[in-house]
């Protein structure tokens, strides 16, 4: 009896039943979802990023899936798990669109905002004449003066963005499939976060079939907690900044900065407490020893390595009073970028040597 209960418990944690047939998830439903994401969600995400620097990537995938499930229910159509997973990864393009600008949100256009700022900034004096027009219009262009992308001078930079995006997607799909075969079929890596996304898709597939199980309950509870946290973390500061004189911030965004307070005890040390609940919850999913290793490494770097590097004159750019971000930038320039390059070369050389040894049968 206990053995039977154990088997049922393990089966309940399977993403897909072992005897489930292989079915394609690409059909007219997912095609309509792709069009919805492309013409509604991604432009909305880019516009939101350009206006106030916020990013809806992450939650937009689930919003899209829930919307299509509700439409399917009212059309007496059931979305299968394969279709929901395809829709999820289609909507996952929002993450790419949101992060393509790196420091600025707004997708690939976020980077162009930085380029036009660079062209018109005092720091570019004497150099702006050498910045090519295919990167950004000249400071003499009316596109810069009017602060608009709707100008013919932006045609070439935007065309290069499109071409680069297409080539990058082709390269990503090709190399991504190679890495998938290596990591999933050969090395059999677990990918703990992938199971979370798959369980979310399975939970929504269950509710589409009107067979809500424990996954749907967990999904609903998590959605409610996320909404409550988002209300405190994002909505209150945003609305108070619009309607009140002073912005009301319950939790500092994105972290609580302790760096200026510990400058005498821990010089050249960036110390902050992340207030994003999502980062905390990821730690409950990752394997135990990965969390332990990350914690130990972070503690050693924060409390021992950086103060020693400052003591022996390696971290020279840091000055007392700097906050977390300037401290990180200075430390990276002085030491950690070079250290990362060397570490990457060692790991790459070790991987090539092990691969050659395996191929030669040695």
mmCIF file of C-alpha atoms in Angstrom:
data_model
loop_
_atom_site.group_PDB
_atom_site.id
_atom_site.type_symbol
_atom_site.label_atom_id
_atom_site.label_comp_id
_atom_site.label_asym_id
_atom_site.label_seq_id
_atom_site.Cartn_x
_atom_site.Cartn_y
_atom_site.Cartn_z
ATOM 1 C CA UNK A 1 0.000 0.000 0.000
ATOM 2 C CA UNK A 2 2.749 2.566 0.825
ATOM 3 C CA UNK A 3 4.535 1.583 -2.405
ATOM 4 C CA UNK A 4 1.355 2.188 -4.406
ATOM 5 C CA UNK A 5 0.910 5.586 -2.752
ATOM 6 C CA UNK A 6 4.524 6.447 -3.579
ATOM 7 C CA UNK A 7 4.020 5.530 -7.235
ATOM 8 C CA UNK A 8 0.870 7.662 -7.470
ATOM 9 C CA UNK A 9 2.724 10.541 -5.786
ATOM 10 C CA UNK A 10 5.572 10.328 -8.313
ATOM 11 C CA UNK A 11 3.132 10.121 -11.219
ATOM 12 C CA UNK A 12 1.375 13.278 -10.003
ATOM 13 C CA UNK A 13 4.644 15.175 -10.433
ATOM 14 C CA UNK A 14 5.110 14.079 -14.038
ATOM 15 C CA UNK A 15 4.779 16.879 -16.554
ATOM 16 C CA UNK A 16 3.295 14.522 -19.140
ATOM 17 C CA UNK A 17 2.128 10.905 -18.678
ATOM 18 C CA UNK A 18 4.601 8.367 -20.019
ATOM 19 C CA UNK A 19 1.978 6.870 -22.342
ATOM 20 C CA UNK A 20 0.891 10.251 -23.723
ATOM 21 C CA UNK A 21 0.987 10.319 -27.551
ATOM 22 C CA UNK A 22 3.356 12.645 -29.359
ATOM 23 C CA UNK A 23 1.281 15.483 -30.819
ATOM 24 C CA UNK A 24 2.198 18.691 -32.573
ATOM 25 C CA UNK A 25 1.311 21.880 -30.735
ATOM 26 C CA UNK A 26 1.471 24.153 -33.771
ATOM 27 C CA UNK A 27 -1.917 24.798 -35.341
ATOM 28 C CA UNK A 28 -4.364 27.636 -36.019
ATOM 29 C CA UNK A 29 -4.828 28.322 -32.293
ATOM 30 C CA UNK A 30 -1.133 28.906 -31.718
ATOM 31 C CA UNK A 31 -0.907 30.898 -34.944
ATOM 32 C CA UNK A 32 -3.605 33.290 -33.701
ATOM 33 C CA UNK A 33 -1.742 33.514 -30.393
ATOM 34 C CA UNK A 34 1.445 34.425 -32.254
ATOM 35 C CA UNK A 35 -0.379 37.176 -34.139
ATOM 36 C CA UNK A 36 -1.885 38.466 -30.877
ATOM 37 C CA UNK A 37 1.530 38.574 -29.217
ATOM 38 C CA UNK A 38 3.160 40.182 -32.232
ATOM 39 C CA UNK A 39 0.554 42.879 -32.878
ATOM 40 C CA UNK A 40 -0.687 43.601 -29.331
ATOM 41 C CA UNK A 41 1.549 42.398 -26.514
ATOM 42 C CA UNK A 42 5.024 43.156 -27.868
ATOM 43 C CA UNK A 43 4.175 46.690 -29.102
ATOM 44 C CA UNK A 44 2.525 47.322 -25.743
ATOM 45 C CA UNK A 45 5.611 46.071 -23.909
ATOM 46 C CA UNK A 46 7.925 48.217 -26.019
ATOM 47 C CA UNK A 47 5.743 51.318 -25.589
ATOM 48 C CA UNK A 48 5.489 50.787 -21.827
ATOM 49 C CA UNK A 49 9.250 50.469 -21.609
ATOM 50 C CA UNK A 50 9.818 53.638 -23.630
ATOM 51 C CA UNK A 51 7.323 55.660 -21.563
ATOM 52 C CA UNK A 52 8.190 54.736 -17.981
ATOM 53 C CA UNK A 53 10.930 52.111 -18.038
ATOM 54 C CA UNK A 54 8.696 49.257 -16.897
ATOM 55 C CA UNK A 55 8.688 45.792 -18.412
ATOM 56 C CA UNK A 56 5.706 43.419 -18.618
ATOM 57 C CA UNK A 57 7.804 40.463 -19.722
ATOM 58 C CA UNK A 58 7.440 37.452 -17.453
ATOM 59 C CA UNK A 59 3.778 37.842 -16.606
ATOM 60 C CA UNK A 60 2.666 38.506 -20.160
ATOM 61 C CA UNK A 61 3.152 34.870 -21.168
ATOM 62 C CA UNK A 62 0.634 33.676 -18.597
ATOM 63 C CA UNK A 63 -1.753 36.539 -19.369
ATOM 64 C CA UNK A 64 -1.731 35.501 -23.027
ATOM 65 C CA UNK A 65 -2.297 31.837 -22.181
ATOM 66 C CA UNK A 66 -5.142 32.550 -19.748
ATOM 67 C CA UNK A 67 -6.794 34.860 -22.275
ATOM 68 C CA UNK A 68 -6.723 32.213 -25.009
ATOM 69 C CA UNK A 69 -7.919 29.502 -22.631
ATOM 70 C CA UNK A 70 -10.937 31.602 -21.688
ATOM 71 C CA UNK A 71 -11.647 32.337 -25.355
ATOM 72 C CA UNK A 72 -11.330 28.615 -26.123
ATOM 73 C CA UNK A 73 -13.736 27.714 -23.306
ATOM 74 C CA UNK A 74 -16.364 30.049 -24.669
ATOM 75 C CA UNK A 75 -15.832 28.582 -28.109
ATOM 76 C CA UNK A 76 -16.195 25.029 -26.726
ATOM 77 C CA UNK A 77 -12.591 24.259 -27.681
ATOM 78 C CA UNK A 78 -10.008 22.659 -25.388
ATOM 79 C CA UNK A 79 -6.381 23.727 -25.592
ATOM 80 C CA UNK A 80 -3.990 20.808 -25.212
ATOM 81 C CA UNK A 81 -0.791 20.938 -23.161
ATOM 82 C CA UNK A 82 1.328 20.982 -26.324
ATOM 83 C CA UNK A 83 -0.561 24.018 -27.640
ATOM 84 C CA UNK A 84 -0.251 25.857 -24.338
ATOM 85 C CA UNK A 85 3.509 25.265 -24.208
ATOM 86 C CA UNK A 86 3.886 26.577 -27.773
ATOM 87 C CA UNK A 87 1.854 29.682 -26.855
ATOM 88 C CA UNK A 88 4.002 30.158 -23.762
ATOM 89 C CA UNK A 89 7.232 30.197 -25.734
ATOM 90 C CA UNK A 90 5.735 32.428 -28.405
ATOM 91 C CA UNK A 91 4.796 34.922 -25.718
ATOM 92 C CA UNK A 92 8.236 34.354 -24.213
ATOM 93 C CA UNK A 93 9.498 36.592 -27.004
ATOM 94 C CA UNK A 94 8.424 39.433 -24.737
ATOM 95 C CA UNK A 95 11.389 38.615 -22.533
ATOM 96 C CA UNK A 96 13.707 39.065 -25.505
ATOM 97 C CA UNK A 97 11.942 42.266 -26.518
ATOM 98 C CA UNK A 98 12.208 43.605 -22.991
ATOM 99 C CA UNK A 99 15.854 42.758 -22.428
ATOM 100 C CA UNK A 100 17.241 43.615 -25.867
ATOM 101 C CA UNK A 101 17.948 47.160 -24.706
ATOM 102 C CA UNK A 102 20.007 45.859 -21.751
ATOM 103 C CA UNK A 103 20.236 48.981 -19.567
ATOM 104 C CA UNK A 104 17.022 50.471 -20.935
ATOM 105 C CA UNK A 105 13.660 48.826 -21.456
ATOM 106 C CA UNK A 106 11.783 49.302 -24.682
ATOM 107 C CA UNK A 107 13.162 46.391 -26.625
ATOM 108 C CA UNK A 108 15.698 47.084 -29.368
ATOM 109 C CA UNK A 109 14.549 50.707 -29.464
ATOM 110 C CA UNK A 110 15.808 51.147 -25.917
ATOM 111 C CA UNK A 111 19.353 50.838 -27.236
ATOM 112 C CA UNK A 112 18.608 53.504 -29.859
ATOM 113 C CA UNK A 113 17.466 55.887 -27.128
ATOM 114 C CA UNK A 114 20.881 55.416 -25.580
ATOM 115 C CA UNK A 115 22.551 56.000 -28.962
ATOM 116 C CA UNK A 116 20.690 59.264 -29.579
ATOM 117 C CA UNK A 117 21.547 60.412 -26.051
ATOM 118 C CA UNK A 118 25.207 59.622 -26.699
ATOM 119 C CA UNK A 119 25.195 61.613 -29.930
ATOM 120 C CA UNK A 120 23.722 64.706 -28.259
ATOM 121 C CA UNK A 121 25.628 64.455 -24.955
ATOM 122 C CA UNK A 122 28.485 66.800 -24.022
ATOM 123 C CA UNK A 123 30.765 63.784 -23.587
ATOM 124 C CA UNK A 124 30.507 63.081 -27.324
ATOM 125 C CA UNK A 125 31.891 66.500 -28.277
ATOM 126 C CA UNK A 126 34.595 66.022 -30.887
ATOM 127 C CA UNK A 127 33.512 62.440 -31.556
ATOM 128 C CA UNK A 128 29.898 62.777 -32.689
ATOM 129 C CA UNK A 129 31.012 63.690 -36.207
ATOM 130 C CA UNK A 130 32.527 60.216 -36.547
ATOM 131 C CA UNK A 131 29.432 58.302 -35.386
ATOM 132 C CA UNK A 132 27.988 56.712 -38.556
ATOM 133 C CA UNK A 133 24.437 57.398 -39.681
ATOM 134 C CA UNK A 134 23.596 53.689 -39.774
ATOM 135 C CA UNK A 135 23.993 53.637 -35.988
ATOM 136 C CA UNK A 136 22.144 56.834 -35.130
ATOM 137 C CA UNK A 137 21.086 60.025 -36.944
ATOM 138 C CA UNK A 138 23.350 63.041 -36.703
ATOM 139 C CA UNK A 139 22.746 65.625 -33.997
ATOM 140 C CA UNK A 140 21.780 68.027 -36.792
ATOM 141 C CA UNK A 141 18.912 65.756 -37.841
ATOM 142 C CA UNK A 142 15.376 66.810 -36.989
ATOM 143 C CA UNK A 143 14.800 63.250 -35.738
ATOM 144 C CA UNK A 144 17.020 64.055 -32.745
ATOM 145 C CA UNK A 145 15.525 67.500 -32.198
ATOM 146 C CA UNK A 146 11.940 66.206 -32.379
ATOM 147 C CA UNK A 147 12.743 63.093 -30.291
ATOM 148 C CA UNK A 148 10.884 60.737 -32.615
ATOM 149 C CA UNK A 149 11.514 57.456 -34.389
ATOM 150 C CA UNK A 150 9.033 58.395 -37.136
ATOM 151 C CA UNK A 151 11.710 59.915 -39.348
ATOM 152 C CA UNK A 152 13.484 58.790 -42.506
ATOM 153 C CA UNK A 153 16.901 59.178 -40.841
ATOM 154 C CA UNK A 154 16.015 56.281 -38.540
ATOM 155 C CA UNK A 155 15.215 53.980 -41.469
ATOM 156 C CA UNK A 156 18.703 52.477 -41.820
ATOM 157 C CA UNK A 157 19.292 51.887 -38.063
ATOM 158 C CA UNK A 158 15.845 50.275 -37.704
ATOM 159 C CA UNK A 159 16.432 48.136 -40.809
ATOM 160 C CA UNK A 160 19.692 46.902 -39.288
ATOM 161 C CA UNK A 161 17.812 46.056 -36.077
ATOM 162 C CA UNK A 162 15.329 43.961 -38.069
ATOM 163 C CA UNK A 163 18.044 42.171 -40.069
ATOM 164 C CA UNK A 164 20.084 41.561 -36.938
ATOM 165 C CA UNK A 165 17.020 40.213 -35.143
ATOM 166 C CA UNK A 166 16.271 37.763 -37.956
ATOM 167 C CA UNK A 167 19.872 36.551 -38.165
ATOM 168 C CA UNK A 168 20.053 36.300 -34.380
ATOM 169 C CA UNK A 169 16.860 34.242 -34.272
ATOM 170 C CA UNK A 170 18.143 31.862 -36.963
ATOM 171 C CA UNK A 171 21.451 31.494 -35.129
ATOM 172 C CA UNK A 172 19.657 31.016 -31.810
ATOM 173 C CA UNK A 173 17.388 28.291 -33.167
ATOM 174 C CA UNK A 174 20.250 26.453 -34.855
ATOM 175 C CA UNK A 175 22.670 26.583 -31.953
ATOM 176 C CA UNK A 176 19.831 26.199 -29.462
ATOM 177 C CA UNK A 177 18.861 22.864 -30.972
ATOM 178 C CA UNK A 178 22.473 21.683 -30.833
ATOM 179 C CA UNK A 179 22.694 22.676 -27.163
ATOM 180 C CA UNK A 180 19.343 21.007 -26.494
ATOM 181 C CA UNK A 181 20.600 17.702 -27.887
ATOM 182 C CA UNK A 182 23.835 17.951 -25.899
ATOM 183 C CA UNK A 183 22.305 18.979 -22.562
ATOM 184 C CA UNK A 184 18.999 17.091 -22.694
ATOM 185 C CA UNK A 185 19.683 13.931 -24.711
ATOM 186 C CA UNK A 186 23.373 13.341 -23.948
ATOM 187 C CA UNK A 187 24.086 14.939 -20.565
ATOM 188 C CA UNK A 188 20.522 14.492 -19.247
ATOM 189 C CA UNK A 189 20.594 17.727 -17.229
ATOM 190 C CA UNK A 190 17.573 18.405 -15.025
ATOM 191 C CA UNK A 191 16.805 22.120 -15.694
ATOM 192 C CA UNK A 192 14.764 22.672 -12.503
ATOM 193 C CA UNK A 193 13.101 25.910 -13.644
ATOM 194 C CA UNK A 194 11.870 24.260 -16.843
ATOM 195 C CA UNK A 195 9.673 21.963 -14.765
ATOM 196 C CA UNK A 196 8.064 24.978 -13.100
ATOM 197 C CA UNK A 197 7.043 26.463 -16.449
ATOM 198 C CA UNK A 198 5.902 23.056 -17.674
ATOM 199 C CA UNK A 199 3.778 22.528 -14.555
ATOM 200 C CA UNK A 200 2.213 25.943 -15.124
ATOM 201 C CA UNK A 201 1.286 24.978 -18.670
ATOM 202 C CA UNK A 202 -0.034 21.627 -17.417
ATOM 203 C CA UNK A 203 -2.155 23.361 -14.774
ATOM 204 C CA UNK A 204 -3.723 25.604 -17.394
ATOM 205 C CA UNK A 205 -4.287 22.605 -19.662
ATOM 206 C CA UNK A 206 -6.123 20.895 -16.799
ATOM 207 C CA UNK A 207 -8.445 23.845 -16.287
ATOM 208 C CA UNK A 208 -9.018 24.012 -20.040
ATOM 209 C CA UNK A 209 -10.207 20.401 -19.831
ATOM 210 C CA UNK A 210 -12.200 21.212 -16.647
ATOM 211 C CA UNK A 211 -10.076 18.776 -14.619
ATOM 212 C CA UNK A 212 -8.490 21.044 -12.024
ATOM 213 C CA UNK A 213 -5.894 19.254 -9.880
ATOM 214 C CA UNK A 214 -3.303 20.287 -7.330
ATOM 215 C CA UNK A 215 -1.301 22.139 -10.001
ATOM 216 C CA UNK A 216 -4.201 24.513 -10.645
ATOM 217 C CA UNK A 217 -4.578 25.179 -6.917
ATOM 218 C CA UNK A 218 -0.873 25.984 -6.590
ATOM 219 C CA UNK A 219 -1.010 28.145 -9.724
ATOM 220 C CA UNK A 220 -4.008 30.083 -8.382
ATOM 221 C CA UNK A 221 -2.434 30.631 -4.954
ATOM 222 C CA UNK A 222 0.815 31.772 -6.554
ATOM 223 C CA UNK A 223 -1.033 34.158 -8.862
ATOM 224 C CA UNK A 224 -2.875 35.693 -5.901
ATOM 225 C CA UNK A 225 0.335 36.116 -3.893
ATOM 226 C CA UNK A 226 2.057 37.649 -6.914
ATOM 227 C CA UNK A 227 -0.809 40.090 -7.422
ATOM 228 C CA UNK A 228 -0.709 41.158 -3.767
ATOM 229 C CA UNK A 229 3.058 41.600 -3.861
ATOM 230 C CA UNK A 230 2.843 43.528 -7.134
ATOM 231 C CA UNK A 231 0.244 45.815 -5.558
ATOM 232 C CA UNK A 232 2.650 46.686 -2.745
ATOM 233 C CA UNK A 233 5.845 46.634 -4.783
ATOM 234 C CA UNK A 234 4.797 48.405 -7.987
ATOM 235 C CA UNK A 235 1.244 49.772 -7.989
ATOM 236 C CA UNK A 236 1.475 51.830 -4.790
ATOM 237 C CA UNK A 237 4.679 53.699 -5.819
ATOM 238 C CA UNK A 238 3.378 54.230 -9.370
ATOM 239 C CA UNK A 239 -0.034 55.624 -8.408
ATOM 240 C CA UNK A 240 1.312 57.676 -5.506
ATOM 241 C CA UNK A 241 3.876 59.241 -7.830
ATOM 242 C CA UNK A 242 1.052 60.294 -10.156
ATOM 243 C CA UNK A 243 -1.511 61.583 -7.652
ATOM 244 C CA UNK A 244 0.612 62.645 -4.645
ATOM 245 C CA UNK A 245 3.453 65.080 -4.145
ATOM 246 C CA UNK A 246 5.812 62.433 -2.774
ATOM 247 C CA UNK A 247 6.109 58.855 -3.976
ATOM 248 C CA UNK A 248 5.111 56.268 -1.378
ATOM 249 C CA UNK A 249 7.557 53.358 -1.498
ATOM 250 C CA UNK A 250 6.853 50.490 0.885
ATOM 251 C CA UNK A 251 9.715 48.313 -0.383
ATOM 252 C CA UNK A 252 12.722 49.992 -2.038
ATOM 253 C CA UNK A 253 13.016 49.157 -5.746
ATOM 254 C CA UNK A 254 14.998 47.123 -6.749
ATOM 255 C CA UNK A 255 16.956 46.563 -3.504
ATOM 256 C CA UNK A 256 17.763 47.960 -0.064
ATOM 257 C CA UNK A 257 21.208 49.557 -0.332
ATOM 258 C CA UNK A 258 23.537 48.985 2.637
ATOM 259 C CA UNK A 259 26.769 49.883 0.823
ATOM 260 C CA UNK A 260 27.201 53.456 2.156
ATOM 261 C CA UNK A 261 26.446 52.261 5.695
ATOM 262 C CA UNK A 262 29.200 49.616 5.775
ATOM 263 C CA UNK A 263 31.913 51.602 3.998
ATOM 264 C CA UNK A 264 34.142 51.680 7.089
ATOM 265 C CA UNK A 265 33.806 47.966 7.844
ATOM 266 C CA UNK A 266 33.614 46.554 4.299
ATOM 267 C CA UNK A 267 35.378 48.922 1.886
ATOM 268 C CA UNK A 268 34.746 48.470 -1.857
ATOM 269 C CA UNK A 269 31.923 46.045 -1.064
ATOM 270 C CA UNK A 270 28.525 46.217 -2.775
ATOM 271 C CA UNK A 271 25.981 45.083 -0.191
ATOM 272 C CA UNK A 272 22.247 45.137 -0.877
ATOM 273 C CA UNK A 273 19.104 43.150 -0.135
ATOM 274 C CA UNK A 274 16.969 42.291 -3.162
ATOM 275 C CA UNK A 275 13.298 43.069 -2.523
ATOM 276 C CA UNK A 276 11.953 41.136 -5.511
ATOM 277 C CA UNK A 277 9.876 38.204 -4.268
ATOM 278 C CA UNK A 278 10.439 36.298 -7.512
ATOM 279 C CA UNK A 279 14.182 36.024 -6.867
ATOM 280 C CA UNK A 280 13.478 34.539 -3.440
ATOM 281 C CA UNK A 281 11.047 31.961 -4.798
ATOM 282 C CA UNK A 282 13.555 30.794 -7.410
ATOM 283 C CA UNK A 283 15.785 29.708 -4.537
ATOM 284 C CA UNK A 284 13.115 27.246 -3.410
ATOM 285 C CA UNK A 285 13.248 25.528 -6.804
ATOM 286 C CA UNK A 286 16.981 25.365 -7.502
ATOM 287 C CA UNK A 287 18.925 22.323 -6.254
ATOM 288 C CA UNK A 288 20.114 22.614 -2.662
ATOM 289 C CA UNK A 289 23.838 22.512 -3.364
ATOM 290 C CA UNK A 290 23.586 25.141 -6.083
ATOM 291 C CA UNK A 291 21.965 27.481 -3.562
ATOM 292 C CA UNK A 292 24.606 26.621 -0.950
ATOM 293 C CA UNK A 293 27.460 27.122 -3.408
ATOM 294 C CA UNK A 294 26.071 30.446 -4.597
ATOM 295 C CA UNK A 295 25.593 31.620 -1.008
ATOM 296 C CA UNK A 296 29.099 30.620 0.098
ATOM 297 C CA UNK A 297 30.709 32.205 -2.969
ATOM 298 C CA UNK A 298 28.732 35.412 -2.486
ATOM 299 C CA UNK A 299 29.685 35.609 1.196
ATOM 300 C CA UNK A 300 33.379 35.028 0.456
ATOM 301 C CA UNK A 301 33.386 37.641 -2.294
ATOM 302 C CA UNK A 302 31.443 40.204 -0.269
ATOM 303 C CA UNK A 303 33.059 39.923 3.137
ATOM 304 C CA UNK A 304 36.591 38.702 2.366
ATOM 305 C CA UNK A 305 37.777 39.043 -1.249
ATOM 306 C CA UNK A 306 36.668 42.608 -2.055
ATOM 307 C CA UNK A 307 38.031 44.145 1.186
ATOM 308 C CA UNK A 308 41.347 42.334 0.634
ATOM 309 C CA UNK A 309 41.548 43.519 -2.978
ATOM 310 C CA UNK A 310 40.942 47.074 -1.775
ATOM 311 C CA UNK A 311 43.540 46.712 0.979
ATOM 312 C CA UNK A 312 46.245 45.619 -1.459
ATOM 313 C CA UNK A 313 45.502 48.411 -3.950
ATOM 314 C CA UNK A 314 43.753 46.436 -6.690
ATOM 315 C CA UNK A 315 40.321 48.067 -6.389
ATOM 316 C CA UNK A 316 41.450 51.659 -6.868
ATOM 317 C CA UNK A 317 38.370 53.283 -8.409
ATOM 318 C CA UNK A 318 36.066 52.901 -5.395
ATOM 319 C CA UNK A 319 35.534 55.876 -3.089
ATOM 320 C CA UNK A 320 33.676 56.034 0.254
ATOM 321 C CA UNK A 321 30.047 57.066 -0.122
ATOM 322 C CA UNK A 322 29.421 55.179 -3.355
ATOM 323 C CA UNK A 323 26.179 53.221 -3.568
ATOM 324 C CA UNK A 324 25.815 49.634 -4.757
ATOM 325 C CA UNK A 325 25.696 50.166 -8.529
ATOM 326 C CA UNK A 326 28.728 52.518 -8.811
ATOM 327 C CA UNK A 327 30.632 50.202 -6.476
ATOM 328 C CA UNK A 328 29.866 47.196 -8.682
ATOM 329 C CA UNK A 329 30.900 49.080 -11.817
ATOM 330 C CA UNK A 330 34.194 50.233 -10.307
ATOM 331 C CA UNK A 331 35.037 46.780 -8.964
ATOM 332 C CA UNK A 332 34.205 45.143 -12.294
ATOM 333 C CA UNK A 333 36.446 47.540 -14.209
ATOM 334 C CA UNK A 334 39.325 47.187 -11.753
ATOM 335 C CA UNK A 335 39.339 43.409 -11.342
ATOM 336 C CA UNK A 336 36.259 41.258 -11.895
ATOM 337 C CA UNK A 337 35.932 41.651 -15.681
ATOM 338 C CA UNK A 338 39.516 40.458 -16.148
ATOM 339 C CA UNK A 339 38.932 37.634 -13.674
ATOM 340 C CA UNK A 340 35.785 36.538 -15.535
ATOM 341 C CA UNK A 341 37.596 36.522 -18.880
ATOM 342 C CA UNK A 342 40.376 34.352 -17.488
ATOM 343 C CA UNK A 343 37.905 31.997 -15.807
ATOM 344 C CA UNK A 344 35.932 31.641 -19.042
ATOM 345 C CA UNK A 345 39.067 30.814 -21.031
ATOM 346 C CA UNK A 346 40.071 28.157 -18.500
ATOM 347 C CA UNK A 347 36.619 26.544 -18.552
ATOM 348 C CA UNK A 348 36.552 26.635 -22.372
ATOM 349 C CA UNK A 349 40.016 25.088 -22.625
ATOM 350 C CA UNK A 350 39.070 22.389 -20.119
ATOM 351 C CA UNK A 351 35.885 21.588 -22.046
ATOM 352 C CA UNK A 352 37.741 21.345 -25.357
ATOM 353 C CA UNK A 353 40.376 19.095 -23.791
ATOM 354 C CA UNK A 354 37.769 16.788 -22.228
ATOM 355 C CA UNK A 355 35.802 16.637 -25.495
ATOM 356 C CA UNK A 356 38.941 15.771 -27.447
ATOM 357 C CA UNK A 357 39.858 13.135 -24.895
ATOM 358 C CA UNK A 358 36.390 11.580 -25.123
ATOM 359 C CA UNK A 359 36.419 11.549 -28.935
ATOM 360 C CA UNK A 360 39.867 9.979 -29.078
ATOM 361 C CA UNK A 361 38.809 7.293 -26.614
ATOM 362 C CA UNK A 362 41.575 8.202 -24.210
#
